C-alpha positions as a printed NumPy array, in Angstrom:
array([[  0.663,  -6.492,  45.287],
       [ -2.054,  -8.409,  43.295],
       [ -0.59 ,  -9.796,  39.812],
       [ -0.765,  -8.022,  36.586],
       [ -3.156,  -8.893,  34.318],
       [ -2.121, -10.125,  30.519],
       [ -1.254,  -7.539,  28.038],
       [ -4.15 ,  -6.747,  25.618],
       [ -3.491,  -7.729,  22.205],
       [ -3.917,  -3.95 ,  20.975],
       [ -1.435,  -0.747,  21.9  ],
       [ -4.315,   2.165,  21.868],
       [ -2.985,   5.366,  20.758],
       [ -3.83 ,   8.983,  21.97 ],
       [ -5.737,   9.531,  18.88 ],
       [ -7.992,   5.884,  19.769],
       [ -6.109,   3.64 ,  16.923],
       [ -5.731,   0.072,  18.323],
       [ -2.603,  -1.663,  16.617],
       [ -2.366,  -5.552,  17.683],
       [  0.966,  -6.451,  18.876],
       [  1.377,  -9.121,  16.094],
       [  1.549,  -6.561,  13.195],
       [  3.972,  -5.535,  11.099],
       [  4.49 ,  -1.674,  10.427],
       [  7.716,  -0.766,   8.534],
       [  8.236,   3.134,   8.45 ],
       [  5.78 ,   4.264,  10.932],
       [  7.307,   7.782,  10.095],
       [  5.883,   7.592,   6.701],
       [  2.216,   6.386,   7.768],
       [ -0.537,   8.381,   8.745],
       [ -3.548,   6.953,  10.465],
       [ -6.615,   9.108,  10.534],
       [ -7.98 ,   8.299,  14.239],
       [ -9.71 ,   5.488,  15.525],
       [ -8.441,   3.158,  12.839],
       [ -8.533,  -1.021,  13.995],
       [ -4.64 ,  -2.959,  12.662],
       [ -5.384,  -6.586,  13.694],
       [ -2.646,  -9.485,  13.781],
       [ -0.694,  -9.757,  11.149],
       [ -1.574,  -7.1  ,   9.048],
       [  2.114,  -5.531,   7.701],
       [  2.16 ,  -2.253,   6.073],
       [  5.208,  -0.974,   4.118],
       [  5.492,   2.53 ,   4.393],
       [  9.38 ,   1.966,   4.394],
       [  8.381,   1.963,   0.586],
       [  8.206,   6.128,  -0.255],
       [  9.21 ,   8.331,  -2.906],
       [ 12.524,   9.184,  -2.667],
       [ 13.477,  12.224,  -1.118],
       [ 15.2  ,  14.13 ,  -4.386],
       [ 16.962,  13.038,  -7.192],
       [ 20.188,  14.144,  -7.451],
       [ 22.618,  14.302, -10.517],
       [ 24.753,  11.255, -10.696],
       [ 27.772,  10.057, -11.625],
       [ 29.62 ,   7.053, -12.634],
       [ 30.136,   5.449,  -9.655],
       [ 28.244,   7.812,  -7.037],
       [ 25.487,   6.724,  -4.838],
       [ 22.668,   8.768,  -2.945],
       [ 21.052,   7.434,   0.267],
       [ 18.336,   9.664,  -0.871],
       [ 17.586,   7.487,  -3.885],
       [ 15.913,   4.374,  -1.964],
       [ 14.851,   6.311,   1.617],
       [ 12.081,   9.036,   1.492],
       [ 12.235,  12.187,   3.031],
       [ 11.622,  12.276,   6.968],
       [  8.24 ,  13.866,   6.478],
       [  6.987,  11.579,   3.759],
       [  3.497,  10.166,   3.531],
       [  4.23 ,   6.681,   2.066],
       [  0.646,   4.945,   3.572],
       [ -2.139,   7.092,   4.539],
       [ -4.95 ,   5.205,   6.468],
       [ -8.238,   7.154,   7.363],
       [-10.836,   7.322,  10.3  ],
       [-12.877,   4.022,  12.052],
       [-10.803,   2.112,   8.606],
       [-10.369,  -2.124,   9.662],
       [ -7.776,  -3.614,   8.532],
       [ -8.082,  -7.197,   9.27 ],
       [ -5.761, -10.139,  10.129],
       [ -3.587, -11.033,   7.078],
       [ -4.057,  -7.816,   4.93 ],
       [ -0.803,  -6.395,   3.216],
       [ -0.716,  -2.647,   2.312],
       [  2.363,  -2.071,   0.214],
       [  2.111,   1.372,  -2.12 ],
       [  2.656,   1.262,  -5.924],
       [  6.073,   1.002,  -7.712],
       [  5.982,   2.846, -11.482],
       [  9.006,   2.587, -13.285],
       [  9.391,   4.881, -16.521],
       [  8.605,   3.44 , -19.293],
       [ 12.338,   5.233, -20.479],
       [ 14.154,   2.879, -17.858],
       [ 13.37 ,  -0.36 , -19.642],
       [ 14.177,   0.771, -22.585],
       [ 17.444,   1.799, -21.812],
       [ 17.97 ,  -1.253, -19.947],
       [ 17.287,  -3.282, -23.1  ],
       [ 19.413,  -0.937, -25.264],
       [ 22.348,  -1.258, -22.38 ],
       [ 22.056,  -4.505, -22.238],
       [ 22.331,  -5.251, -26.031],
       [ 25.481,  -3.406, -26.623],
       [ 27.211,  -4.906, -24.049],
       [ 26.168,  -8.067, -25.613],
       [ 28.423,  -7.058, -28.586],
       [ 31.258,  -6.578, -26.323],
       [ 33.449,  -9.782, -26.25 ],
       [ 35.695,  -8.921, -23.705],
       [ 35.325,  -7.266, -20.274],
       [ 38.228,  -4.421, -19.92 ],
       [ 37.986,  -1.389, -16.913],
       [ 37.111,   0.821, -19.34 ],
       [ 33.839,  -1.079, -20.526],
       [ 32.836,  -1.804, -17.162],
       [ 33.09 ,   1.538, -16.392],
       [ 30.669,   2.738, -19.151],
       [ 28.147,   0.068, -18.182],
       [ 28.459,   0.817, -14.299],
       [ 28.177,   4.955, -16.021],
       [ 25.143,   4.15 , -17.951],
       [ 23.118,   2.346, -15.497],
       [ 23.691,   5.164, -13.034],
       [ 21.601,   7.533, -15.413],
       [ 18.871,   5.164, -15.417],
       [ 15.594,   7.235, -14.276],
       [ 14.341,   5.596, -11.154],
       [ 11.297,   3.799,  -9.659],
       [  9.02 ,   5.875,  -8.145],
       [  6.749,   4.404,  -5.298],
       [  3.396,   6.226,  -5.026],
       [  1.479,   7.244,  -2.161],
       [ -1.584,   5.25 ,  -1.261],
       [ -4.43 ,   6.696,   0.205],
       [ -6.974,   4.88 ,   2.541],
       [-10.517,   7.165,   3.026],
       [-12.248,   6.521,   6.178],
       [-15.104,   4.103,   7.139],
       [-13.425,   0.996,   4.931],
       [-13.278,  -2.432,   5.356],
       [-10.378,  -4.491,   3.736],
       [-10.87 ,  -8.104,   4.728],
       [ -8.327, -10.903,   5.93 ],
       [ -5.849, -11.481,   3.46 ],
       [ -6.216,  -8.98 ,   1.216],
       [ -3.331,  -7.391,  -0.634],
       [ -3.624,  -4.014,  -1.544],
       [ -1.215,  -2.171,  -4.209],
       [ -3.722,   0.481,  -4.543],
       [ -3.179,   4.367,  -5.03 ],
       [ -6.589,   5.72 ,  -3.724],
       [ -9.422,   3.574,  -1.946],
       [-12.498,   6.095,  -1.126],
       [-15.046,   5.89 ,   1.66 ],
       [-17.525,   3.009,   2.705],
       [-15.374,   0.7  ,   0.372],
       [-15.643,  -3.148,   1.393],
       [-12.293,  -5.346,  -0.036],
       [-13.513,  -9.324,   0.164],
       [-10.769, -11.89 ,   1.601],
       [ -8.269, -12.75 ,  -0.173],
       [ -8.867, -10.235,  -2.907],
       [ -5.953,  -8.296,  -4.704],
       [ -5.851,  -4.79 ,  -5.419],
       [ -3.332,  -4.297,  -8.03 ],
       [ -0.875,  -1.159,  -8.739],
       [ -2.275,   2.443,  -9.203],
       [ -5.54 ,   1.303,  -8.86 ],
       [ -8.468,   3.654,  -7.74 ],
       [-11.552,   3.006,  -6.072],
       [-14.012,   5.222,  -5.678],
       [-16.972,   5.8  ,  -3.058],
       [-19.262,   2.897,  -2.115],
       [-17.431,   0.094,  -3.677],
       [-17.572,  -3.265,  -3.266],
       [-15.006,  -6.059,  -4.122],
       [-16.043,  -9.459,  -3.951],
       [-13.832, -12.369,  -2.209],
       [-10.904, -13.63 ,  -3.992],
       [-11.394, -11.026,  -6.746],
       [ -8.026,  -9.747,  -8.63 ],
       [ -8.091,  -6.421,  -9.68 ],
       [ -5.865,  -5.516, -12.455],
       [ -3.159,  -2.801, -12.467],
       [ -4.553,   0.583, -13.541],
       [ -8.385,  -0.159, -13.012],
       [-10.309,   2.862, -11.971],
       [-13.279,   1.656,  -9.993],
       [-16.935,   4.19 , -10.413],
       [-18.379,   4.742,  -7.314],
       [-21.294,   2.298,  -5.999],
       [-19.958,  -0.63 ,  -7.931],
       [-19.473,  -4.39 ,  -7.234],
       [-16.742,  -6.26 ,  -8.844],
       [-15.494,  -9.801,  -9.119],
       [-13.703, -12.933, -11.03 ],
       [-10.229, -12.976, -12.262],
       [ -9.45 , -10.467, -13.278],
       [-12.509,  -8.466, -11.814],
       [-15.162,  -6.795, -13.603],
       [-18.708,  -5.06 , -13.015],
       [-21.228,  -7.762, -11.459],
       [-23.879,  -5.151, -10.192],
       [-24.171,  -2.38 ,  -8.199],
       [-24.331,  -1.784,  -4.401],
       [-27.557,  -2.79 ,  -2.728],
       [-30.307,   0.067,  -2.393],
       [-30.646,   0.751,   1.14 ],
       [-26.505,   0.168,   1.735],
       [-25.465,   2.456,   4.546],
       [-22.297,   1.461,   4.217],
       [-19.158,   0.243,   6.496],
       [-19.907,   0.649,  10.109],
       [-16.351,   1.629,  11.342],
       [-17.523,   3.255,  14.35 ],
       [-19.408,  -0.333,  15.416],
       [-15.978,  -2.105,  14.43 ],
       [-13.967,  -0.156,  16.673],
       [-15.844,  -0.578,  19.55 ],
       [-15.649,  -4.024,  19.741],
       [-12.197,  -4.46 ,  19.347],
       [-10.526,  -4.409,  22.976]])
């Protein structure tokens, strides 16, 4: 029997996504990948970060799984068609925390200050009170087809459209959006919140409008990507 041959360095899926061995995918069943969609080395995505499944009522001292693990059929990461996400990038979804928790947290935190002893009864209360704090909420981040994000890119985002390029090394910061036919330039930080119009070009730190896409732009060629990756 003639030897087997080496492994290739991508697992292709029934629905033609190629995953490299070397990545890093927490949650797979709270990621969604559209088809045909290229994961090269070292790309980790966290879609063990999702909303939490419910909320429940609490009570000094009582815990909830449910709290810190979405539900089974949560969409944490959603990655769409002939997408490339190349060596290095991170996709971790958005964290918002109400603006009600830190306030409470400061207004916790300065009575207890107060308090010059430590008895059962006052840890209690503060173990009571930090129980009702509301909690952090990751969001969902969507991925539209035909998009390049580029090695080492870190990507907080809530919604990336179609035929968007990310540069290397750029960073995409919480609930950001952007739109159609965007470009990000390398090394670029995009601040938290920024919503992007479609068909422009950022850059700098933090980024900001440098132009607009090139007349003529046709785009991201997933399809071409994808076939060259074996």
């Amino acid at each position: 029997m003639p030897p087997k041959g080496p492994k290739s360095e991508f697992i292709e899926t029934d629905t033609g996504n190629k995953v490299s061995r070397r990545s890093q995918i927490h949650g797979t069943q709270h990621i969604v990948l559209g088809g045909r969609t290229v994961i090269h080395a070292d790309v980790c995505i966290r879609g063990d970060l999702a909303r939490p499944a419910h909320v429940p009522s609490r009570t000094a001292g009582a815990t909830d799984a449910a709290t810190t693990r979405g539900a089974p059929n949560q969409v944490s990461v959603s990655v769409g068609r002939y997408t490339i996400l190349s060596p290095g990038v991170i996709l971790k979804p958005s964290i918002r925390t109400p603006a009600s928790s830190s306030s409470h947290a400061r207004s916790v935190s300065s009575s207890t200050l107060v308090v010059p002893t430590t008895t059962d009864s006052s840890a209690a209360t503060a173990q009571s009170s930090a129980a009702l704090l509301p909690p952090s909420t990751f969001i969902p981040q969507s991925i539209s087809p035909q998009t390049l994000i580029s090695p080492d890119a870190i990507v907080h985002a809530a919604t990336i459209g179609s035929n968007v390029v990310v540069g290397k090394g750029a960073y995409i910061g919480k609930m950001v959006v952007l739109k159609d036919n965007v470009m990000v330039l390398e090394g670029a930080v995009v601040p938290d919140g920024m919503v992007v119009p479609s068909g422009w070009v950022i850059g700098g730190r933090p980024a900001r409008y440098v132009g607009d896409v090139p007349i003529g732009w046709e785009g991201v060629d997933g399809r071409g990507l994808w076939r060259v990756v074996k």
